Each structure stands twice: as structure tokens, then as C-alpha cells.
DNA sequence: ACGCTCGCATCAGGTGGGAAACGG
DNA sequence: CCGTTTCCCACCTGATGCGAGCGT
């Protein structure tokens, strides 16, 4: 589908350049201690992913999360499979700056102005590309061609992996991604038709290898890799209303290293082992029959989230990643040999969110910063049997578990929407108003609003990940009964009256988990830091050791060596998460 | 009798581990 | 020789089909 647009690219305007410069490593950007906010670029050019360069803080120096192998050189890499969807649009995170917590301020959250040209850390050299029609295309803020806004729904989970450098298994028959890509989209024209697809591009020009407990570059990447790099969402084409109705998940997307795979109709993306990739989401406005309007303006919007970057491998290299996969992927439950301890003993140590760590509880969004969130069911934990829902590749809208403890928040979130409508930008406000019916439906009944006006092409796709749907996160994976029955009523994460108040009162044991994915309080972060050492309980050490016995790699590897760093990083990253709390959803929008 | 719900069994498919095979 | 890839395994999840039970 994507042909090859000139590699040259975009970033021809000063504005573009400025945007590009603002990008920063996900982790760093997420870290309140890291100066620059979490910003993202539009993946530079159609085939370039420009690793963030470090100006204010070198990864090694100031960033506790520096183990993430970002290239400090600002390398530009050109792949052989140029996409015809260049970075078209520059992406900027709308994540609030550190300290941003005012709900009132949140009203401007969607303001593109917020994300543009404000970064003091313009760390990237200006691009001199010829620019593309796409990037140069003026986009209205409402109506046809309006800018879309995209949230990475399961961002917290992605961040967990990203901290250790995400790895994705690729096999001949294809392997699903985990975490998988899941987005919420806003700002589309309700009646216009769009194709939504994911493209995976090389993130850098290097060949990587895991050595000494770290990912290190090892020669140059093979940029002549052939094969499909696109995965079109099975529901494409569809209307903007359809795409915005609920989460857009790519849970069936498979990664393979089999070049012989039928590239056109396959559900698989062909990658090369030990290369680093960056998934990108493309939203292309098309005619009703799904045909792109080649003649007219190219109405393509591209989004990429740095935390979704990963290294393709045929076997896991980093045991931390392996453990994260095992802990979070329900299909890997069989490998949770410390299963019991994970859910009954050291609750705060486990990586998997608890069933009641509902996304909602993790994204108690202050004010209207994430006013859009009420539109997305990610915020709700699905406690209903899901095998009765199977009509969509997307997350099935679930009812929430709000069911109780968090009804208050639900209400408040509705208010967020209201405030958005009052003060929001025209585009967003309009959009939200349009969606009101959905919102109203579920908010009043606590039932899903997933009744689709359009047919679903696939069924029960993501129901494999029941919790995920909204899960949006790790949180997701655990609401199943199998988990719950392991839980004792006294567990710290049992239902809380209110996420915001509840976690403050939780035991120290609960803080790490809570803070990492939820909070917004610096004070709590400190508490977490202080209590962290004690978090390394004997139980954890023991269970971890047991787990490692099953692994190919030794326990003496990076996991243990880096544990202090990891902890610190986790800590700080948690702060970052807290800080933006909202960061629960990364919110990217085109300038 | 009919329709609906629920529980159980079965099956397809997904997971990481580990050993063997492959290849530079 | 060593790193990477492939294959098979046991385990798990979720979908589906079937029948029993119940209410109308």
C-alpha cells in the first residue's frame, strides 16, 4: 500500500524543524528530572527515525534511565523501504510539563500551541529536506482534514518495557506483539472515511546485539530488508466516528522474519532480527470505498510513540524483558512459577498490575488535562465475562468496574468533558460534543457504548486480552477471575473508594505500584524512593531467582547488576508518570 | 414448546523455555 | 566456535459447541 515516497523529506519549514528538535527520549521525556518534556517528533522523515540527541543531559550522566540505548549521535537512518507516508506531520506530545497539574490549565491541553516551538532543548539539527506535501499541508483544527489526536492506550505498559529496551520476538509463522499497539483517536471528521494502519520502520541504522547485559550496536543495519512493513487495521476503511468510538487495537498484528511471507495480504510485518524498530500509526483519509484520493491533498497523519520502539529478536535476550512478558501476557501465565507469590505475597513487587489497578485508578487525571479520556473505555476495567462479546478486533467496550468504587471519578470525568467543551479548542470541543451520545450512554449506565454502527470485520480479536481493552495497560491483564481468586481480600490493591485518596492511604507496600502508574505527587515519589530498598524483599529475591532458573540467561546478568539502576529509574520514571499522570495516555497530535 | 442462560468440555492458538540445528 | 535461528514442548487463554436447567 505504501509505495515509496521520496525519502527526502519533510521538515522543510522552520516550524517543522523546531518541532523536530523537540523530541526526546521517551524515558527521559517522561522523567520529570530530565528537563525536557516528553515530546515526540513525526519520525523525522518517511524513513528516518532520529534518535534523540542529548543536550541538556546525557543519558549516561544525568538520566537514571540512561541504560536505554539511545544513540547520542542523532543518527539519521534511511531504510530501503521508504514509506510514502513520510512523517508527514510532526508530532508533539501534549503531555504537560513537569509540575503541570492544574485542571484548569489542562484545558489547554489540546492546544497545539502548547507543543510547538517551546522546547528549550532544541536538540536536533534542522532538517534540510525538501519537505513534503503532507508536512506542508495546512490542517484545519476542525472539520474535514482536521488534525487528529492519538493516545497510546497502554502506554504505562509500554513504558515498563521501554525502560529495559523492549524486545519483540519474531518467528517464521509470525508472533504477536506484546505489548501490542493500541490507540485512541480523536479529532477526526465523524463522517469522513479513513484507513488506519501501522507501519514499522527502522529506528536507527545499527545492528544490535545483547552483550554484557546491555544492548550495544554491532555494525550497520541491513537496510535492504524486503518485506511487508505495513499492517492495515482490518476495520479499514471506516468513518471517523467509528475510529473514535473506541480503542483501535492492533493485537493481531504479527511480526515475522520470514521474507517469503505474502506481504500484501498478510497480517504480518516482516522484520529483521536484532534491528531496532519504531512503529508508526498512519491515518489516511480516503474516499468511501477506501480508495485514497491520490489526486487531491494527501490527507495523511502519522504518529509515532518512542516508547513503542523495540528490538526484534528471535529469542529474548534481556531477562528483564522476559519477566515482564511473562508477568503481563496472559498467554505466558504458564511460566509464572512464582505465580502465587506474585499475587499474594509481595503485591508491590509484582510487575503485573492488580485486577483492581484499574486504568482508572491509574489515571486519575487531574482536571481536564485528559478531558478526552472519558471517551475511552480504557479507563474502565472490564469485569464482565467477555466471551459474550466478540464482534470486534478492537477492544470490546466494557463496562467498567466502576461499578463501584470509582463512580465518583466517573462523574468527575464527565465533568472534564464538560469543561473541555466549554473551554476547549474548537476542534476538540466539537468533537467531544459529537461524541456525547456515547459518553452519555456509558457514563449513565456504566455499560459499554460499543454498539457499532458499522460492521466489524473481525471478531473477538482482542478478547484474548480481556483486560487489555482498556487496559490500556498493564492494568489490563489482570482482571480475570484466575487472578482474582488468588487474591486475598486484604491485599493492598483491593478496591478503593477513590483512587486519589485511596492510594495515599495505602500501605507502603502498595506505593510503588500505585505511584508508578498513577500518582501525580512528588511527595509520593519520594516515599517510593525511600521505601524502595525494602521493596527488594526476600520473597521477591527468591521468586525472581526461581524464575531465573528457568531462563536461558544467568541471573548474574544485567538484571541483578542493574537492579539498583533499574530501581532508581523506576522511581524516577514513576515520578515522570506521576508528573504527568495523565501520561497515562500519551497524547500526540499533529501540529 | 420455545427461548434464554449457564456450565462444561473441547479445540485452536498463543506463550516462553530449552535443546538442536544452522551459519558466518 | 559461537551466536543466532528453528523446532518442539508444556502450559495457558479464549472461543465455540453442546446439553441441562429454568422461565414464559
XYZ file of C-alpha atoms (C1' of nucleotides) in Angstrom:
639
model
C 0.000 0.000 0.000
C 2.694 2.315 0.810
C 4.709 2.860 -2.111
C 7.699 4.801 -1.835
C 7.590 8.322 -1.461
C 10.700 10.132 -1.765
C 12.798 9.692 1.147
C 13.543 13.180 1.287
C 11.608 14.657 3.413
C 9.670 16.805 5.323
C 10.761 19.290 7.790
C 11.164 21.997 5.373
C 9.593 24.703 7.311
C 11.100 26.367 10.285
C 8.160 25.260 12.265
C 8.778 21.723 11.335
C 12.323 21.984 12.265
C 11.506 23.348 15.580
C 9.117 20.569 16.193
C 11.559 18.004 15.267
C 14.069 19.320 17.613
C 11.823 18.952 20.493
C 11.773 15.284 20.516
C 13.421 13.489 23.295
C 13.804 10.026 24.555
C 10.670 8.604 25.859
C 12.013 7.805 29.157
C 13.848 10.937 29.508
C 10.965 12.904 28.442
C 8.919 11.083 30.862
C 11.185 11.794 33.591
C 10.500 14.967 35.348
C 14.083 15.159 36.258
C 15.083 15.193 32.730
C 14.315 18.663 31.857
C 12.596 18.415 28.607
C 9.183 17.167 28.491
C 8.077 14.188 26.688
C 7.908 15.209 23.168
C 7.881 13.407 20.020
C 8.527 14.178 16.503
C 6.959 12.851 13.494
C 9.574 10.333 12.877
C 11.535 12.715 11.023
C 11.134 11.639 7.552
C 9.325 8.917 5.949
C 12.106 6.627 6.649
C 14.002 8.226 9.311
C 13.756 7.919 12.897
C 16.022 10.308 14.517
C 17.146 9.125 17.837
C 17.123 11.870 20.261
C 20.325 13.559 20.834
C 21.226 14.607 24.229
C 21.936 18.114 25.037
C 20.834 19.006 28.434
C 21.575 15.681 29.924
C 23.428 12.854 28.553
C 21.798 9.570 29.158
C 24.803 8.380 30.976
C 25.175 11.408 33.043
C 22.004 12.620 34.348
C 19.363 10.337 33.281
C 18.941 7.420 35.515
C 17.273 5.686 32.712
C 20.197 6.055 30.531
C 20.548 2.407 30.021
C 18.139 2.803 27.289
C 20.353 2.683 24.295
C 19.528 5.798 22.552
C 22.047 6.870 20.167
C 23.576 10.075 21.284
C 24.551 10.954 17.841
C 21.284 11.920 16.452
C 21.738 9.461 13.730
C 19.531 9.622 10.779
C 18.740 6.420 9.180
C 17.288 5.682 5.870
C 15.578 2.469 5.258
C 15.213 0.882 1.954
C 11.533 0.616 2.241
C 10.567 4.134 2.131
C 7.117 4.828 3.074
C 5.035 7.034 1.085
C 3.818 8.447 4.285
C 6.606 10.470 5.447
C 6.433 11.902 8.611
C 4.043 13.969 7.292
C 3.133 15.620 10.405
C 5.104 16.468 13.352
C 4.069 15.032 16.470
C 4.208 16.631 19.719
C 3.293 15.357 22.994
C 0.788 17.308 24.759
C 1.931 15.977 27.956
C 2.093 18.725 30.380
C 5.370 19.978 31.611
C 6.609 18.984 34.938
C 4.513 20.324 37.611
C 1.637 20.696 35.346
C -1.224 19.622 37.404
C -3.823 22.213 37.342
C -7.042 21.037 35.980
C -7.739 24.451 34.739
C -4.526 24.546 32.878
C -5.454 21.274 31.452
C -7.940 22.920 29.303
C -5.272 23.969 27.019
C -4.050 20.509 26.869
C -5.145 20.025 23.383
C -3.821 23.203 22.174
C -1.284 22.557 19.526
C 0.444 25.688 20.551
C 1.432 24.031 23.695
C 3.594 21.599 21.991
C 5.227 23.684 19.435
C 8.370 25.556 19.478
C 8.623 25.811 23.151
C 11.195 23.364 23.993
C 14.280 24.935 25.372
C 16.081 21.875 24.357
C 16.077 22.007 20.658
C 18.481 19.233 20.405
C 18.187 18.294 16.837
C 19.812 19.899 13.946
C 17.470 21.413 11.488
C 16.335 19.342 8.642
C 17.036 20.428 5.218
C 14.777 18.117 3.434
C 12.704 19.273 0.608
C 9.606 18.929 2.580
C 6.552 17.095 1.607
C 3.155 17.990 0.656
C 1.994 16.351 3.724
C 4.066 18.189 6.128
C 3.394 21.385 4.392
C -0.244 20.811 4.216
C -2.123 23.138 6.431
C -4.507 21.328 8.602
C -7.586 22.898 9.939
C -8.439 22.334 13.505
C -11.916 21.177 12.801
C -13.999 19.852 10.060
C -12.661 17.828 7.197
C -8.975 17.372 7.392
C -8.832 18.391 10.960
C -5.915 17.289 12.992
C -6.231 14.028 14.699
C -5.085 13.350 18.199
C -3.850 9.976 19.144
C -3.392 8.397 22.510
C -1.294 5.388 23.146
C -3.667 3.498 25.331
C -1.380 1.073 27.038
C 1.446 3.473 27.443
C 2.312 2.579 31.025
C 2.892 -0.954 29.955
C 4.964 0.143 27.042
C 6.992 2.304 29.326
C 7.724 -0.589 31.581
C 9.181 -2.470 28.705
C 10.820 0.531 27.231
C 12.826 1.102 30.337
C 14.565 -2.159 29.668
C 14.584 -1.768 25.916
C 11.616 -3.587 24.558
C 12.213 -6.766 22.628
C 9.751 -8.392 20.284
C 10.000 -11.984 19.241
C 9.807 -12.639 15.547
C 9.170 -16.109 14.187
C 8.595 -17.614 10.817
C 4.934 -18.133 11.441
C 4.618 -14.719 12.989
C 4.418 -13.658 16.576
C 2.078 -11.167 18.050
C 3.458 -8.093 19.616
C 3.306 -7.748 23.312
C 2.575 -5.184 24.390
C 0.550 -4.568 21.306
C -0.269 -1.247 19.807
C -3.482 0.243 20.940
C -4.635 3.741 20.313
C -7.466 6.051 20.893
C -8.056 8.584 18.245
C -9.805 11.876 18.430
C -10.200 14.803 16.167
C -11.303 13.005 13.072
C -14.116 14.064 10.902
C -17.009 11.936 12.029
C -18.278 11.220 8.575
C -15.094 11.104 6.599
C -13.556 7.733 5.886
C -10.122 6.759 6.978
C -7.703 3.953 6.645
C -5.777 3.288 9.796
C -2.639 1.289 9.658
C 0.619 0.679 11.388
C 3.968 0.800 9.757
C 7.125 -0.415 11.364
C 10.266 1.346 10.332
C 13.853 1.012 11.312
C 14.549 3.195 14.247
C 18.225 3.530 13.700
C 20.972 2.467 11.326
C 22.514 -0.031 13.648
C 22.605 -3.716 14.086
C 22.233 -4.509 17.745
C 23.423 -7.272 19.950
C 22.942 -8.021 23.583
C 26.292 -8.128 25.204
C 27.318 -7.823 28.784
C 23.804 -7.268 29.855
C 23.337 -4.362 27.541
C 22.200 -3.706 24.067
C 25.092 -2.446 22.072
C 25.400 -1.566 18.463
C 27.171 -4.025 16.295
C 27.736 -2.883 12.802
C 25.270 -1.423 10.448
C 21.738 -2.457 9.941
C 20.716 -4.194 6.823
C 18.625 -1.526 5.266
C 17.755 -3.563 2.261
C 15.389 -5.757 4.087
C 12.456 -6.572 1.920
C 9.018 -7.421 3.047
C 5.836 -6.007 4.272
C 6.147 -3.244 6.780
C 2.530 -2.317 6.916
C -0.418 -3.662 8.784
C -3.741 -2.187 7.866
C -6.313 -2.324 10.566
C -8.907 -4.860 9.484
C -11.682 -2.397 10.031
C -10.272 -0.043 7.455
C -11.659 1.853 5.821
C -14.112 3.257 8.235
C -15.564 6.506 9.375
C -14.006 8.888 11.772
C -16.835 8.238 14.157
C -16.031 4.584 14.039
C -12.376 5.075 14.747
C -13.034 7.425 17.561
C -15.701 5.337 19.129
C -13.346 3.076 20.890
C -9.883 1.809 21.150
C -8.069 0.910 17.984
C -6.006 -2.122 18.742
C -3.502 -3.950 16.662
C -3.456 -7.050 18.758
C -3.451 -9.338 15.782
C -0.517 -7.734 14.168
C 2.227 -10.300 13.843
C 5.903 -9.882 13.394
C 7.905 -12.282 11.318
C 11.346 -12.694 9.917
C 10.056 -14.769 7.060
C 10.737 -12.774 3.948
C 8.678 -15.176 1.953
C 5.555 -14.120 3.696
C 2.845 -12.917 1.456
C 3.339 -9.305 2.045
C 0.218 -7.894 0.616
C -2.483 -9.781 2.345
C -0.553 -10.919 5.298
C -1.254 -9.853 8.755
C 2.411 -9.961 9.347
C 5.111 -7.382 9.235
C 8.486 -8.595 8.153
C 11.347 -7.508 10.324
C 14.932 -8.407 10.803
C 16.303 -9.785 13.970
C 18.500 -7.617 16.109
C 17.383 -4.444 14.492
C 15.601 -1.666 16.242
C 12.216 -0.624 15.002
C 9.732 2.109 15.558
C 6.047 1.510 14.934
C 4.120 4.364 13.420
C 0.442 4.905 13.150
C -0.935 6.322 9.945
C -4.370 7.725 9.496
C -5.258 8.353 5.902
C -8.419 9.970 4.785
C -9.883 8.056 1.920
C -12.979 8.002 -0.144
C -15.887 5.953 0.998
C -14.747 2.916 -0.895
C -11.413 3.020 0.760
C -9.544 4.458 -2.133
C -7.093 7.115 -1.390
C -7.530 10.337 -3.116
C -4.222 10.488 -4.815
C -5.085 13.453 -6.856
C -6.056 15.723 -4.089
C -4.302 16.694 -0.977
C -2.723 13.827 0.753
C -4.641 13.599 3.921
C -2.315 11.548 5.924
C -1.408 11.923 9.515
C 1.359 9.986 11.093
C 2.030 9.351 14.730
C 4.789 7.578 16.489
C 5.431 6.911 20.109
C 9.036 6.436 21.096
C 8.121 4.145 23.928
C 6.889 1.632 21.398
C 10.298 1.254 19.919
C 11.638 -2.251 20.111
C 14.377 -4.547 19.003
C 13.285 -7.557 17.007
C 14.766 -10.800 18.294
C 14.263 -14.468 17.685
C 14.873 -15.251 21.327
C 14.678 -12.944 24.264
C 17.977 -11.555 25.332
C 17.214 -9.470 28.359
C 15.742 -11.448 31.212
C 14.010 -8.362 32.465
C 12.022 -8.234 29.295
C 11.275 -11.902 29.538
C 9.969 -11.481 33.010
C 7.862 -8.536 32.016
C 6.357 -10.538 29.214
C 5.628 -13.434 31.475
C 4.152 -11.241 34.099
C 1.941 -9.280 31.797
C 0.996 -11.545 28.957
C -1.841 -13.864 29.894
C -0.672 -16.401 27.394
C 2.531 -16.711 29.282
C 0.912 -17.464 32.572
C 2.261 -20.916 32.372
C 5.660 -19.510 33.055
C 4.712 -17.688 36.144
C 6.221 -20.110 38.512
C 6.120 -17.510 41.189
C 2.516 -17.044 40.399
C 1.285 -17.333 43.923
C 3.836 -15.115 45.426
C 3.179 -12.575 42.790
C -0.349 -12.112 43.805
C -0.452 -12.891 47.421
C 2.799 -12.119 48.997
C 4.643 -9.220 47.591
C 1.987 -7.459 45.843
C 4.008 -4.394 45.280
C 6.783 -6.355 43.777
C 4.877 -7.900 41.053
C 5.029 -6.383 37.691
C 1.563 -7.207 36.758
C -0.996 -4.765 37.810
C -3.627 -5.991 40.020
C -7.125 -6.553 38.901
C -8.242 -3.540 40.690
C -5.434 -1.460 39.443
C -7.894 -0.319 37.033
C -6.719 2.026 34.437
C -8.942 4.460 36.013
C -7.240 4.242 39.237
C -4.062 4.874 37.480
C -5.086 7.827 35.647
C -6.875 9.915 37.931
C -6.439 12.738 35.723
C -6.428 15.987 37.441
C -8.664 18.415 35.886
C -9.339 18.472 32.266
C -5.928 17.657 31.152
C -7.176 14.486 29.729
C -10.595 15.550 29.164
C -10.850 13.193 26.296
C -10.387 10.238 28.403
C -13.930 9.739 29.332
C -14.438 8.926 25.760
C -12.258 5.955 26.015
C -13.100 2.897 27.794
C -9.550 2.360 28.705
C -10.418 3.950 31.800
C -12.574 1.188 32.893
C -11.755 -2.201 33.973
C -13.742 -4.859 32.455
C -15.113 -7.191 34.942
C -17.716 -8.719 32.797
C -17.404 -12.020 31.124
C -16.063 -11.204 27.805
C -16.736 -14.269 25.929
C -20.086 -12.853 25.239
C -18.572 -10.034 23.383
C -16.987 -10.928 20.208
C -17.646 -8.639 17.488
C -14.598 -6.682 17.130
C -10.961 -6.647 16.634
C -10.912 -3.768 18.844
C -11.192 -3.756 22.389
C -14.606 -4.566 23.274
C -16.111 -1.820 25.154
C -16.549 -2.982 28.529
C -18.329 -1.953 31.240
C -16.400 -0.831 33.892
C -15.846 -1.899 37.075
C -16.520 1.219 38.289
C -19.008 -0.492 39.447
C -18.401 0.805 42.461
C -15.532 2.158 43.998
C -14.937 4.711 41.443
C -18.174 6.037 40.454
C -17.140 9.355 41.724
C -14.389 9.522 39.291
C -16.573 8.628 36.511
C -18.698 11.520 37.324
C -15.787 13.789 37.576
C -14.519 12.688 34.283
C -17.696 13.556 32.724
C -17.207 16.930 34.088
C -13.889 17.056 32.481
C -15.576 16.625 29.230
C -17.918 19.351 30.053
C -15.144 21.691 30.862
C -13.478 20.755 27.692
C -16.494 21.646 25.801
C -16.641 24.933 27.422
C -13.119 25.928 27.051
C -11.594 23.551 24.651
C -10.414 24.299 21.227
C -12.965 24.387 18.560
C -11.951 21.147 17.051
C -11.807 19.206 20.185
C -14.855 20.701 21.627
C -16.803 19.995 18.558
C -15.594 16.547 18.502
C -16.465 15.901 22.011
C -19.863 17.203 21.555
C -20.318 14.856 18.751
C -19.356 12.017 20.935
C -21.542 12.976 23.722
C -24.100 10.361 22.967
C -21.598 7.648 23.538
C -20.273 9.209 26.549
C -23.637 9.762 27.930
C -24.600 6.258 27.390
C -21.888 4.637 29.245
C -21.469 7.173 31.856
C -25.010 6.953 32.835
C -25.365 3.271 32.656
C -21.864 2.118 33.177
C -22.310 -0.028 30.200
C -20.290 -0.133 27.128
C -21.132 2.044 24.278
C -19.695 -0.331 21.858
C -22.679 -0.803 19.729
C -21.183 -0.326 16.406
C -22.883 1.345 13.640
C -20.603 -0.304 11.237
C -19.917 -3.906 10.841
C -16.887 -5.374 12.377
C -14.753 -7.286 10.099
C -13.173 -9.436 12.581
C -14.307 -10.933 15.720
C -13.011 -11.193 19.136
C -9.682 -10.194 18.154
C -8.515 -8.721 21.274
C -10.563 -10.586 23.545
C -7.563 -12.648 24.050
C -6.504 -9.838 26.201
C -9.587 -9.277 28.062
C -8.284 -6.777 30.313
C -6.442 -5.002 27.822
C -9.003 -3.380 26.018
C -8.958 -0.705 28.081
C -6.446 -1.884 29.803
C -4.654 0.307 28.404
C -2.275 -1.100 30.325
C -0.845 -3.436 32.230
C -3.625 -2.929 34.267
C -5.361 -4.757 31.999
C -4.047 -8.039 32.249
C -5.231 -8.995 35.446
C -8.787 -8.606 35.986
C -9.582 -12.098 35.139
C -11.000 -14.353 37.669
C -7.981 -16.513 37.679
C -6.046 -13.704 39.103
C -8.631 -12.585 41.410
C -9.153 -15.790 43.077
C -5.601 -15.733 44.137
C -6.174 -12.510 45.791
C -6.933 -12.140 49.353
C -9.336 -9.512 50.460
C -6.675 -7.889 52.465
C -4.460 -7.155 49.586
C -3.447 -3.607 49.323
C -4.922 -3.224 45.958
C -8.323 -4.323 46.810
C -10.970 -1.921 45.770
C -10.511 1.535 46.975
C -13.132 4.083 47.499
C -11.236 6.508 45.450
C -8.018 6.206 43.610
C -6.913 9.603 44.525
C -7.479 9.296 48.141
C -7.063 5.647 48.427
C -3.553 5.384 47.345
C -2.417 7.922 49.723
C -3.637 5.792 52.449
C -2.301 2.616 51.148
C 0.423 0.850 52.826
C 3.937 1.456 51.756
C 3.765 -1.813 50.127
C 1.342 -0.537 47.712
C 3.046 2.656 46.907
C 5.434 1.549 44.284
C 2.791 0.101 42.156
C 0.466 2.881 42.686
C 2.949 5.547 42.118
C 4.415 4.117 39.102
C 1.238 4.093 37.244
C -0.746 6.618 38.840
C 0.193 9.302 41.006
C 0.928 12.822 40.496
C 2.549 13.633 43.697
C 6.159 14.330 44.079
C 5.871 13.578 47.690
C 4.802 10.108 46.959
C 7.634 9.673 44.664
C 9.946 10.468 47.429
C 8.262 7.985 49.596
C 8.714 5.433 46.961
C 12.353 6.203 46.750
C 12.790 5.803 50.380
C 10.964 2.595 50.626
C 12.421 1.123 47.562
C 15.229 -0.767 49.213
C 12.857 -2.586 51.371
C 10.904 -3.476 48.353
C 13.519 -5.993 47.500
C 12.058 -8.460 49.797
C 13.217 -11.935 50.297
C 10.166 -13.177 48.623
C 10.927 -11.236 45.568
C 14.501 -12.237 45.515
C 13.510 -15.788 45.944
C 10.844 -15.836 43.369
C 12.994 -13.974 40.992
C 15.758 -16.416 41.499
C 13.460 -19.279 40.854
C 12.224 -17.635 37.760
C 15.703 -17.087 36.548
C 16.484 -20.726 36.893
C 14.191 -21.330 34.066
C 15.758 -18.813 31.904
C 18.433 -19.246 29.450
C 20.351 -16.334 30.717
C 22.008 -16.226 34.014
C 20.790 -14.408 36.968
C 24.050 -12.669 37.263
C 23.320 -10.787 34.155
C 22.074 -7.326 33.745
C 19.092 -7.894 35.851
C 20.916 -8.085 39.033
C 23.690 -5.850 38.034
C 21.403 -3.172 37.010
C 18.903 -3.577 39.652
C 19.907 -0.502 41.514
C 19.736 1.473 38.393
C 16.508 -0.030 37.486
C 15.101 0.810 40.755
C 16.171 4.306 40.546
C 14.944 4.579 37.094
C 11.706 3.082 38.002
C 11.491 5.519 40.730
C 12.181 8.498 38.664
C 10.187 7.285 35.845
C 7.390 6.815 38.193
C 7.774 10.353 39.094
C 7.534 11.145 35.499
C 4.473 9.156 35.193
C 3.097 10.772 38.183
C 4.011 14.041 36.995
C 2.003 13.684 34.001
C -0.119 11.183 35.460
C -2.000 11.748 32.730
C 0.676 10.460 30.904
C -1.369 7.531 31.256
C -2.181 8.264 27.789
C 0.421 9.728 25.721
C -1.242 12.241 23.734
C 0.157 13.172 20.453
C -1.260 15.435 17.997
C -0.228 16.931 14.826
C 0.756 20.494 14.858
C -42.671 -25.960 23.086
C -39.712 -22.330 22.896
C -36.079 -19.216 24.150
C -32.608 -17.953 27.201
C -28.777 -18.578 30.471
C -25.250 -21.125 32.398
C -21.653 -24.627 32.944
C -18.691 -27.873 30.996
C -15.669 -29.933 27.509
C -13.141 -29.343 23.546
C -10.253 -27.051 20.386
C -7.321 -23.538 18.244
C -3.935 -20.698 19.053
C -0.615 -18.033 21.890
C 3.397 -18.118 25.317
C 8.474 -18.730 26.761
C 11.931 -22.444 27.663
C 15.236 -25.385 26.088
C 17.701 -28.179 23.027
C 19.120 -28.943 18.437
C 20.281 -27.090 14.060
C 22.206 -23.657 11.360
C 25.573 -20.437 9.580
C 29.196 -16.963 9.431
C 33.448 -21.895 17.719
C 29.937 -19.094 18.971
C 25.943 -16.531 18.185
C 21.557 -16.969 16.083
C 17.560 -19.440 14.498
C 14.313 -23.150 14.483
C 11.553 -26.549 16.386
C 9.042 -28.884 19.850
C 7.153 -28.954 24.375
C 4.038 -27.983 28.274
C 1.066 -24.713 29.778
C -2.430 -21.253 29.362
C -6.346 -18.411 27.352
C -10.381 -17.641 24.929
C -13.871 -19.122 21.566
C -17.111 -22.351 20.493
C -20.428 -26.097 20.751
C -23.371 -28.783 23.382
C -26.632 -30.019 26.823
C -29.032 -29.168 31.208
C -31.892 -26.218 33.735
C -35.170 -22.635 34.087
C -38.862 -19.344 32.977
C -42.507 -17.944 29.928
